[in-house]
């Protein structure tokens, strides 16, 4: 059994057949599950017969763990000031963290040892981005400069990207590694050519600091968001604005991220919501709540989880996976939501103070960082036996969170086993 | 057998009267064929031919007979009958069918004749000779051989074959004549009759063909087809392209247009047939009714000079009666309307003549005709003429005075040949009585006129005696004597008297023309002698009352050249004609050219041409005077040639030698004061008279020059460098003077002014001594310049460090604070020092000043040094740090003596200490600042410093081995600290030079908390690395390696850790590039305004000028556009109506200005002018979708939802809103301003309302365009849009 039989409106073909008017119908929980982790668009869809649609979904829901058990694996200390962002390298070997103390630290992802400290910025660093080959790290600092660092030597590449007129606020590498998109406090989105270190284009669209930028998985689209409440989707090649997403509340958007399959955009807003947008239709599909985010520009990340921990390693067979969203909260937690059901899967009692950055490694390890100058690595563990899940006796959920409705935010009571590793 | 067969055969055919023509032809060939076959059968060709001719003749005979007599050979009557019956039936149809196109048939017949086939014509009048030539030949043979057939018309035809041919019969017989007969009853066939009866009875027959009725040929069915003849017909089956067109295509000739080559259409007409004596003006008048006549060429006979009555009238393009008349049109009209009309009594023929060929042809014809006529006439008169000639020539040498010529001679000698006959003839009776009174005799000549002559004749004859053609040209080689009309008046009556008078000489002729009398002699030696004799004896002799002034030419006409052969004459004439024509054409061209030129004459061009010429002359003159002459004079300098002179052993030139050259070269120095000046202000050297060099003039001149120099010249710039005064010398080389002269001209404006002022003051009387003095002030000035410069410098320095004073201090000190401490009085200084706190810079400076003053007071007391120099010294001392190196050189150092040096040295130590203290303080400050960001451990820092300094100290030792010595000028520091040094690691290392410094530093930083930098060296290295990375340099630096531009450090370190804050607009305008640009521009403007308001006025002027220029261009643009619109409208009319849509012309588009959009300081985007735009000029049209109010409302909501932060809806009419959000022009980017520079107007363009943005005031390049949105006011509304226009009178909200 492959991952194919998930939800009906997954593949384009499928979507077309199921919704004749071209607009996918989002009826509650099922839709969001279309967010597949990984690039599995081309999967055969013949298995998904309309008849089976309901039953497997139910069955999945049954099978899908209601709780996740991420436990602190490591705590990385070393930064002298608040850590603004943490990022796993695409190959999963490294963790990079940047801090307001103007340094970047490269940690070994497995052991948690400090590999390098990259110094050279004159001011605090707000954002970092890994190149796809995991060899170069880009960092954007308050000194308006974007530096590219060679991880192997720990030295910056000779030509920094200079051109912003104020703090560099957000960064993203293109999937091919040839371009960098950066958002800044000067309200401009710059598209840089990495090789020449020159800005290729400037995307002028926002009237407030550009808090988040991201490339879609094939690099053809750029998403940018700003405190003015707009999320804009750009065509990379023409640098035309293709879509503008805006919510009625017009809350400042602090982070934007394409879903792994590139169909949705996840945006964090300062009204304590995470929103999943179908940017094609310009509609908000899901809203995740349960955390607090009113001031800080907090990252969010997509992740995937399987029914059981570690099974994938032992069995060659690929496991069924579901997507989750993890986002930081200003009360020190990191909250995990199931993408489609919007249930809170777990709340990580991560930091003292604001959790600024979260990232999920390819092996679903989670890293969080916060204003408390530390970085935490979280690994998933099987649920403890004593707490019963909804279905299996073998699954124990240490953190109980009530099932939440769409409307009511959760104020769960986390009982996290803190480990100062 | 064969013969009879043939005969029968032929007979049968020939008998048929109306044989089918075509059939006959078809049959004819077989018949002849059989004939020829038979001929071939015969043994001899001759007999065959004969037989053939017989056979052919035979039926003819019969045929001829048959209509005449009813008797036909009975033997073959049946055959005949049959033939007739069948043939007639055929004939009727055939004739009817082919009658319509008989010509085609005729052709066929001809062809058959040509083929040599004998058409077996059965027609009565057909002759045998119509047949093929061999046959006719045969027939002719026959006719000649035996006369049995001689009665036949054949004989006639043989005589004149062509006429016979002509008489070819018509296919249709003449009407009324019987074509034949028809047997209506044949007794032989009547079975009722007996045998006898049958014999007796005769055929009853009836003629036919006599009927007058001619059956109409049946209509050609093809003609029923519609459009058959015109070529429009289309057959049913081939509807598409198959057009059978019978009518020939008549291609119209190509129209002559501007693409055609060759001569254009005819512009001239040739007129023939009018009365040759009609005056040219009448002709012209006649033809000028059709257009303006360029020229009328009425041809004359080149020989007789009479008009030929052929004229060529050329038209030209002109303007008449308010209409343009084209030459071509005129010519055409003339041809059409005047052709066949009458001019006078004659009907004229008018033809257009493009190239004059027709005209030429006519002329040639006419000339030829005239020539022929003349030739004929001559031929006719040749017979009597020679007689007459013979008579005169062969007659006695004595003048035949009373030799009356016969009437024939008179008649044969008409006006054409006047010299021949009449000379002798009419004069006979009159000769004696007529004296010099010839004129009254004239009328009397009429009754006396020779007999039989018409009354006009004698007059003509009389006048004819005076030959029209110049005789001289006809005289040729004959010796002659000319009596010019000046001496003897030209009267034909004189001739006889003259003859009589000269009877003693053997002359040949006495002729008379306008120029006088010609007495010709025999063309021989004798004649020449005779001529000479006559001349010698009769010259100046009297003839009546006249004196015969003679001119003897015994060798004939001196100008005579042997007349060329007629061909050559013709050729020459043609050549001349061609030449004349070319000349005429050239003249015409010239005329046209002249006219064109006159039309195109541009005064500007003329003026330019003039100017150019003038300028060139000027430049040439300048080159001559300024370049060439100095060079010459340089080379003429005697000093230069000293060596040469020495070589050649010449002595040095004295003053006298210069005199000579001075004569040659006029110099400006020699000009009198009132010398005329050129327009360009300098003296024209050539306009002066040459005068000898006056050495004494030098002095006066010198005086002049000096006066020009300084005193009279109040406006001369003092800074201007003057040439060093030359030593006055009595005599100078010419070259020198010249050089001076041009030197003078170089600083021309001054010179000019002085030369003007010279009139008022008598400069010449200036004493010499004054001149020599004027070098001193210069030196003074150059000396005094420097302190000024210094003072300025100090002021600058002062401005740099402006201080902000407390209110109390301001109150206390008042205006003193605005002054420079140097300018204050000592008491004031004391006041300032007492009032201001120690920290105040101003106070510090005042203190220093005060101190210095006191000190210098003391110094003065001691050394009595001048005040000024002291000041200099003070100034030097104050800014010794900055200016030390630079200004030392200029300070006079000599007066300072050893004691001062000592004191200064003391001071120096003291100051050094002070500085050290200051440094420590600074260090402490810096440390504090550093500590604020990162608490540095004092010890560690100190440690670093120590370590570094240990290293450094060694270096310093090596470095400081300069030559130690006392400075004599001013105090100096042993170590020069760079105060600008940034105190980072490198800076500190640079500042702390030795242990003492380190100790001080340590003490200063004692209280600082320590900061843990694990490994000091690593930390230091890292710091250096970072610095190197960001500043690109290593080592101590002067400027902070920091973040360029606007930077506000985040309290928490980075933007992300800081959280999201609301950023206010004023903050944004500090870093947003587009706002910075605007801000900077504004600030610049303001600063400039403050600095000097004149500049602003200037700028305003400039913009005004720009505006003027721009309006000019825009106006011309508009004119062009209007023209374009007119063109297009014209085209629209000519083209189909739907082209209207295709070329919809947007006028507004054309008039728009160059604009661009960019980020705006006001809101989002803005529109900026890219050129200067004048007031009230149109800038751009607001383009967008036109929607209704409801749609607009819906859209507005949608846009708001979509986050389109700007409103691009523009209300045009009540229910028409222009939405430029999704589709629209860039005019939508224009922002609102409460103080706008544009306005939006709704105007109607071609009936549709449009929104157009106009400039409300003059807008400069890169100014943002704004207009008032005029939103409705919504006081108290929660949804008010704040206005960010930033203008002075901003209302704060858009609505």
PDB file of C-alpha atoms in Angstrom, chain B residues 492-615:
ATOM      1  CA  UNK B 492      17.935 104.865-105.456  1.00  0.00           C
ATOM      2  CA  UNK B 493      17.728 107.864-107.721  1.00  0.00           C
ATOM      3  CA  UNK B 494      21.282 108.659-107.085  1.00  0.00           C
ATOM      4  CA  UNK B 495      22.475 105.503-108.724  1.00  0.00           C
ATOM      5  CA  UNK B 496      22.214 106.767-112.300  1.00  0.00           C
ATOM      6  CA  UNK B 497      23.925 109.919-111.418  1.00  0.00           C
ATOM      7  CA  UNK B 498      26.600 108.048-109.746  1.00  0.00           C
ATOM      8  CA  UNK B 499      26.965 105.850-112.735  1.00  0.00           C
ATOM      9  CA  UNK B 500      27.198 108.876-114.908  1.00  0.00           C
ATOM     10  CA  UNK B 501      29.671 110.419-112.613  1.00  0.00           C
ATOM     11  CA  UNK B 502      31.849 107.397-112.761  1.00  0.00           C
ATOM     12  CA  UNK B 503      31.542 106.798-116.394  1.00  0.00           C
ATOM     13  CA  UNK B 504      35.194 107.351-116.856  1.00  0.00           C
ATOM     14  CA  UNK B 505      35.925 104.130-115.060  1.00  0.00           C
ATOM     15  CA  UNK B 506      35.251 100.656-116.104  1.00  0.00           C
ATOM     16  CA  UNK B 507      32.918  99.632-113.338  1.00  0.00           C
ATOM     17  CA  UNK B 508      30.630  96.727-113.556  1.00  0.00           C
ATOM     18  CA  UNK B 509      27.802  97.443-111.217  1.00  0.00           C
ATOM     19  CA  UNK B 510      26.560 100.131-108.987  1.00  0.00           C
ATOM     20  CA  UNK B 511      24.492  98.795-106.189  1.00  0.00           C
ATOM     21  CA  UNK B 512      22.865 100.366-103.295  1.00  0.00           C
ATOM     22  CA  UNK B 513      21.888  99.197 -99.901  1.00  0.00           C
ATOM     23  CA  UNK B 514      21.312 100.787 -96.587  1.00  0.00           C
ATOM     24  CA  UNK B 515      24.937 101.185 -95.831  1.00  0.00           C
ATOM     25  CA  UNK B 516      25.670 102.968 -98.977  1.00  0.00           C
ATOM     26  CA  UNK B 517      26.703 102.490-102.580  1.00  0.00           C
ATOM     27  CA  UNK B 518      28.850  99.778-103.906  1.00  0.00           C
ATOM     28  CA  UNK B 519      30.595 100.184-107.237  1.00  0.00           C
ATOM     29  CA  UNK B 520      31.955  96.904-108.281  1.00  0.00           C
ATOM     30  CA  UNK B 521      34.585  96.348-110.833  1.00  0.00           C
ATOM     31  CA  UNK B 522      35.768  93.513-112.914  1.00  0.00           C
ATOM     32  CA  UNK B 523      37.235  90.703-110.934  1.00  0.00           C
ATOM     33  CA  UNK B 524      40.637  90.833-112.497  1.00  0.00           C
ATOM     34  CA  UNK B 525      43.919  92.609-112.349  1.00  0.00           C
ATOM     35  CA  UNK B 526      42.568  95.239-114.614  1.00  0.00           C
ATOM     36  CA  UNK B 527      39.531  95.688-112.483  1.00  0.00           C
ATOM     37  CA  UNK B 528      41.678  96.117-109.462  1.00  0.00           C
ATOM     38  CA  UNK B 529      43.726  98.722-111.147  1.00  0.00           C
ATOM     39  CA  UNK B 530      40.595 100.418-112.288  1.00  0.00           C
ATOM     40  CA  UNK B 531      39.308 100.394-108.756  1.00  0.00           C
ATOM     41  CA  UNK B 532      42.449 101.958-107.533  1.00  0.00           C
ATOM     42  CA  UNK B 533      42.353 104.558-110.214  1.00  0.00           C
ATOM     43  CA  UNK B 534      38.770 105.363-109.493  1.00  0.00           C
ATOM     44  CA  UNK B 535      39.461 105.663-105.852  1.00  0.00           C
ATOM     45  CA  UNK B 536      42.476 107.881-106.261  1.00  0.00           C
ATOM     46  CA  UNK B 537      40.679 110.183-108.608  1.00  0.00           C
ATOM     47  CA  UNK B 538      37.212 110.297-107.204  1.00  0.00           C
ATOM     48  CA  UNK B 539      37.769 109.978-103.516  1.00  0.00           C
ATOM     49  CA  UNK B 540      36.384 112.996-101.797  1.00  0.00           C
ATOM     50  CA  UNK B 541      35.178 114.241-105.106  1.00  0.00           C
ATOM     51  CA  UNK B 542      31.881 115.948-105.300  1.00  0.00           C
ATOM     52  CA  UNK B 543      28.669 114.329-106.358  1.00  0.00           C
ATOM     53  CA  UNK B 544      26.167 117.075-106.526  1.00  0.00           C
ATOM     54  CA  UNK B 545      26.548 118.723-103.220  1.00  0.00           C
ATOM     55  CA  UNK B 546      27.863 115.618-101.509  1.00  0.00           C
ATOM     56  CA  UNK B 547      31.376 114.600-101.133  1.00  0.00           C
ATOM     57  CA  UNK B 548      31.980 111.069-102.047  1.00  0.00           C
ATOM     58  CA  UNK B 549      33.938 109.585 -99.227  1.00  0.00           C
ATOM     59  CA  UNK B 550      35.120 106.373-100.791  1.00  0.00           C
ATOM     60  CA  UNK B 551      36.417 103.234 -99.443  1.00  0.00           C
ATOM     61  CA  UNK B 552      38.466 101.209-101.795  1.00  0.00           C
ATOM     62  CA  UNK B 553      38.599  97.494-101.567  1.00  0.00           C
ATOM     63  CA  UNK B 554      40.369  96.290-104.606  1.00  0.00           C
ATOM     64  CA  UNK B 555      40.595  92.750-103.335  1.00  0.00           C
ATOM     65  CA  UNK B 556      36.939  92.469-102.708  1.00  0.00           C
ATOM     66  CA  UNK B 557      35.187  92.023 -99.472  1.00  0.00           C
ATOM     67  CA  UNK B 558      37.838  91.754 -96.856  1.00  0.00           C
ATOM     68  CA  UNK B 559      35.494  89.717 -94.673  1.00  0.00           C
ATOM     69  CA  UNK B 560      34.478  87.444 -97.439  1.00  0.00           C
ATOM     70  CA  UNK B 561      34.994  83.810 -97.028  1.00  0.00           C
ATOM     71  CA  UNK B 562      34.435  81.345 -99.709  1.00  0.00           C
ATOM     72  CA  UNK B 563      30.891  80.249 -99.319  1.00  0.00           C
ATOM     73  CA  UNK B 564      30.651  76.709 -98.202  1.00  0.00           C
ATOM     74  CA  UNK B 565      28.966  73.992-100.112  1.00  0.00           C
ATOM     75  CA  UNK B 566      25.235  73.735 -99.682  1.00  0.00           C
ATOM     76  CA  UNK B 567      25.583  70.554 -97.624  1.00  0.00           C
ATOM     77  CA  UNK B 568      27.893  72.285 -95.313  1.00  0.00           C
ATOM     78  CA  UNK B 569      25.601  75.218 -95.195  1.00  0.00           C
ATOM     79  CA  UNK B 570      22.788  72.951 -94.259  1.00  0.00           C
ATOM     80  CA  UNK B 571      24.876  71.233 -91.654  1.00  0.00           C
ATOM     81  CA  UNK B 572      26.002  74.521 -90.302  1.00  0.00           C
ATOM     82  CA  UNK B 573      22.488  75.748 -90.234  1.00  0.00           C
ATOM     83  CA  UNK B 574      21.337  72.698 -88.416  1.00  0.00           C
ATOM     84  CA  UNK B 575      24.164  73.085 -86.045  1.00  0.00           C
ATOM     85  CA  UNK B 576      23.299  76.626 -85.507  1.00  0.00           C
ATOM     86  CA  UNK B 577      19.723  75.718 -84.985  1.00  0.00           C
ATOM     87  CA  UNK B 578      20.655  73.128 -82.449  1.00  0.00           C
ATOM     88  CA  UNK B 579      22.924  75.587 -80.812  1.00  0.00           C
ATOM     89  CA  UNK B 580      20.280  78.210 -80.789  1.00  0.00           C
ATOM     90  CA  UNK B 581      17.755  75.837 -79.418  1.00  0.00           C
ATOM     91  CA  UNK B 582      20.093  74.795 -76.678  1.00  0.00           C
ATOM     92  CA  UNK B 583      20.832  78.360 -75.979  1.00  0.00           C
ATOM     93  CA  UNK B 584      17.213  79.186 -75.834  1.00  0.00           C
ATOM     94  CA  UNK B 585      16.521  76.277 -73.578  1.00  0.00           C
ATOM     95  CA  UNK B 586      19.363  77.320 -71.401  1.00  0.00           C
ATOM     96  CA  UNK B 587      17.975  80.751 -71.235  1.00  0.00           C
ATOM     97  CA  UNK B 588      14.614  79.405 -70.317  1.00  0.00           C
ATOM     98  CA  UNK B 589      16.152  77.232 -67.695  1.00  0.00           C
ATOM     99  CA  UNK B 590      18.001  80.190 -66.427  1.00  0.00           C
ATOM    100  CA  UNK B 591      14.839  82.147 -66.292  1.00  0.00           C
ATOM    101  CA  UNK B 592      13.072  79.460 -64.347  1.00  0.00           C
ATOM    102  CA  UNK B 593      16.046  79.053 -62.122  1.00  0.00           C
ATOM    103  CA  UNK B 594      16.060  82.731 -61.478  1.00  0.00           C
ATOM    104  CA  UNK B 595      12.441  82.706 -60.636  1.00  0.00           C
ATOM    105  CA  UNK B 596      12.862  79.764 -58.312  1.00  0.00           C
ATOM    106  CA  UNK B 597      15.736  81.439 -56.688  1.00  0.00           C
ATOM    107  CA  UNK B 598      13.810  84.571 -56.252  1.00  0.00           C
ATOM    108  CA  UNK B 599      11.013  82.554 -54.724  1.00  0.00           C
ATOM    109  CA  UNK B 600      13.290  80.661 -52.453  1.00  0.00           C
ATOM    110  CA  UNK B 601      15.410  83.538 -51.478  1.00  0.00           C
ATOM    111  CA  UNK B 602      15.967  83.318 -47.789  1.00  0.00           C
ATOM    112  CA  UNK B 603      17.351  86.409 -46.161  1.00  0.00           C
ATOM    113  CA  UNK B 604      18.806  84.286 -43.418  1.00  0.00           C
ATOM    114  CA  UNK B 605      20.821  82.346 -45.925  1.00  0.00           C
ATOM    115  CA  UNK B 606      22.029  85.486 -47.478  1.00  0.00           C
ATOM    116  CA  UNK B 607      22.957  86.881 -44.151  1.00  0.00           C
ATOM    117  CA  UNK B 608      24.698  83.678 -43.193  1.00  0.00           C
ATOM    118  CA  UNK B 609      26.628  83.719 -46.395  1.00  0.00           C
ATOM    119  CA  UNK B 610      27.663  87.249 -45.725  1.00  0.00           C
ATOM    120  CA  UNK B 611      28.608  86.433 -42.207  1.00  0.00           C
ATOM    121  CA  UNK B 612      30.638  83.470 -43.272  1.00  0.00           C
ATOM    122  CA  UNK B 613      32.574  85.511 -45.708  1.00  0.00           C
ATOM    123  CA  UNK B 614      33.150  88.185 -43.148  1.00  0.00           C
ATOM    124  CA  UNK B 615      34.195  85.702 -40.541  1.00  0.00           C
TER     125      UNK B 615
END
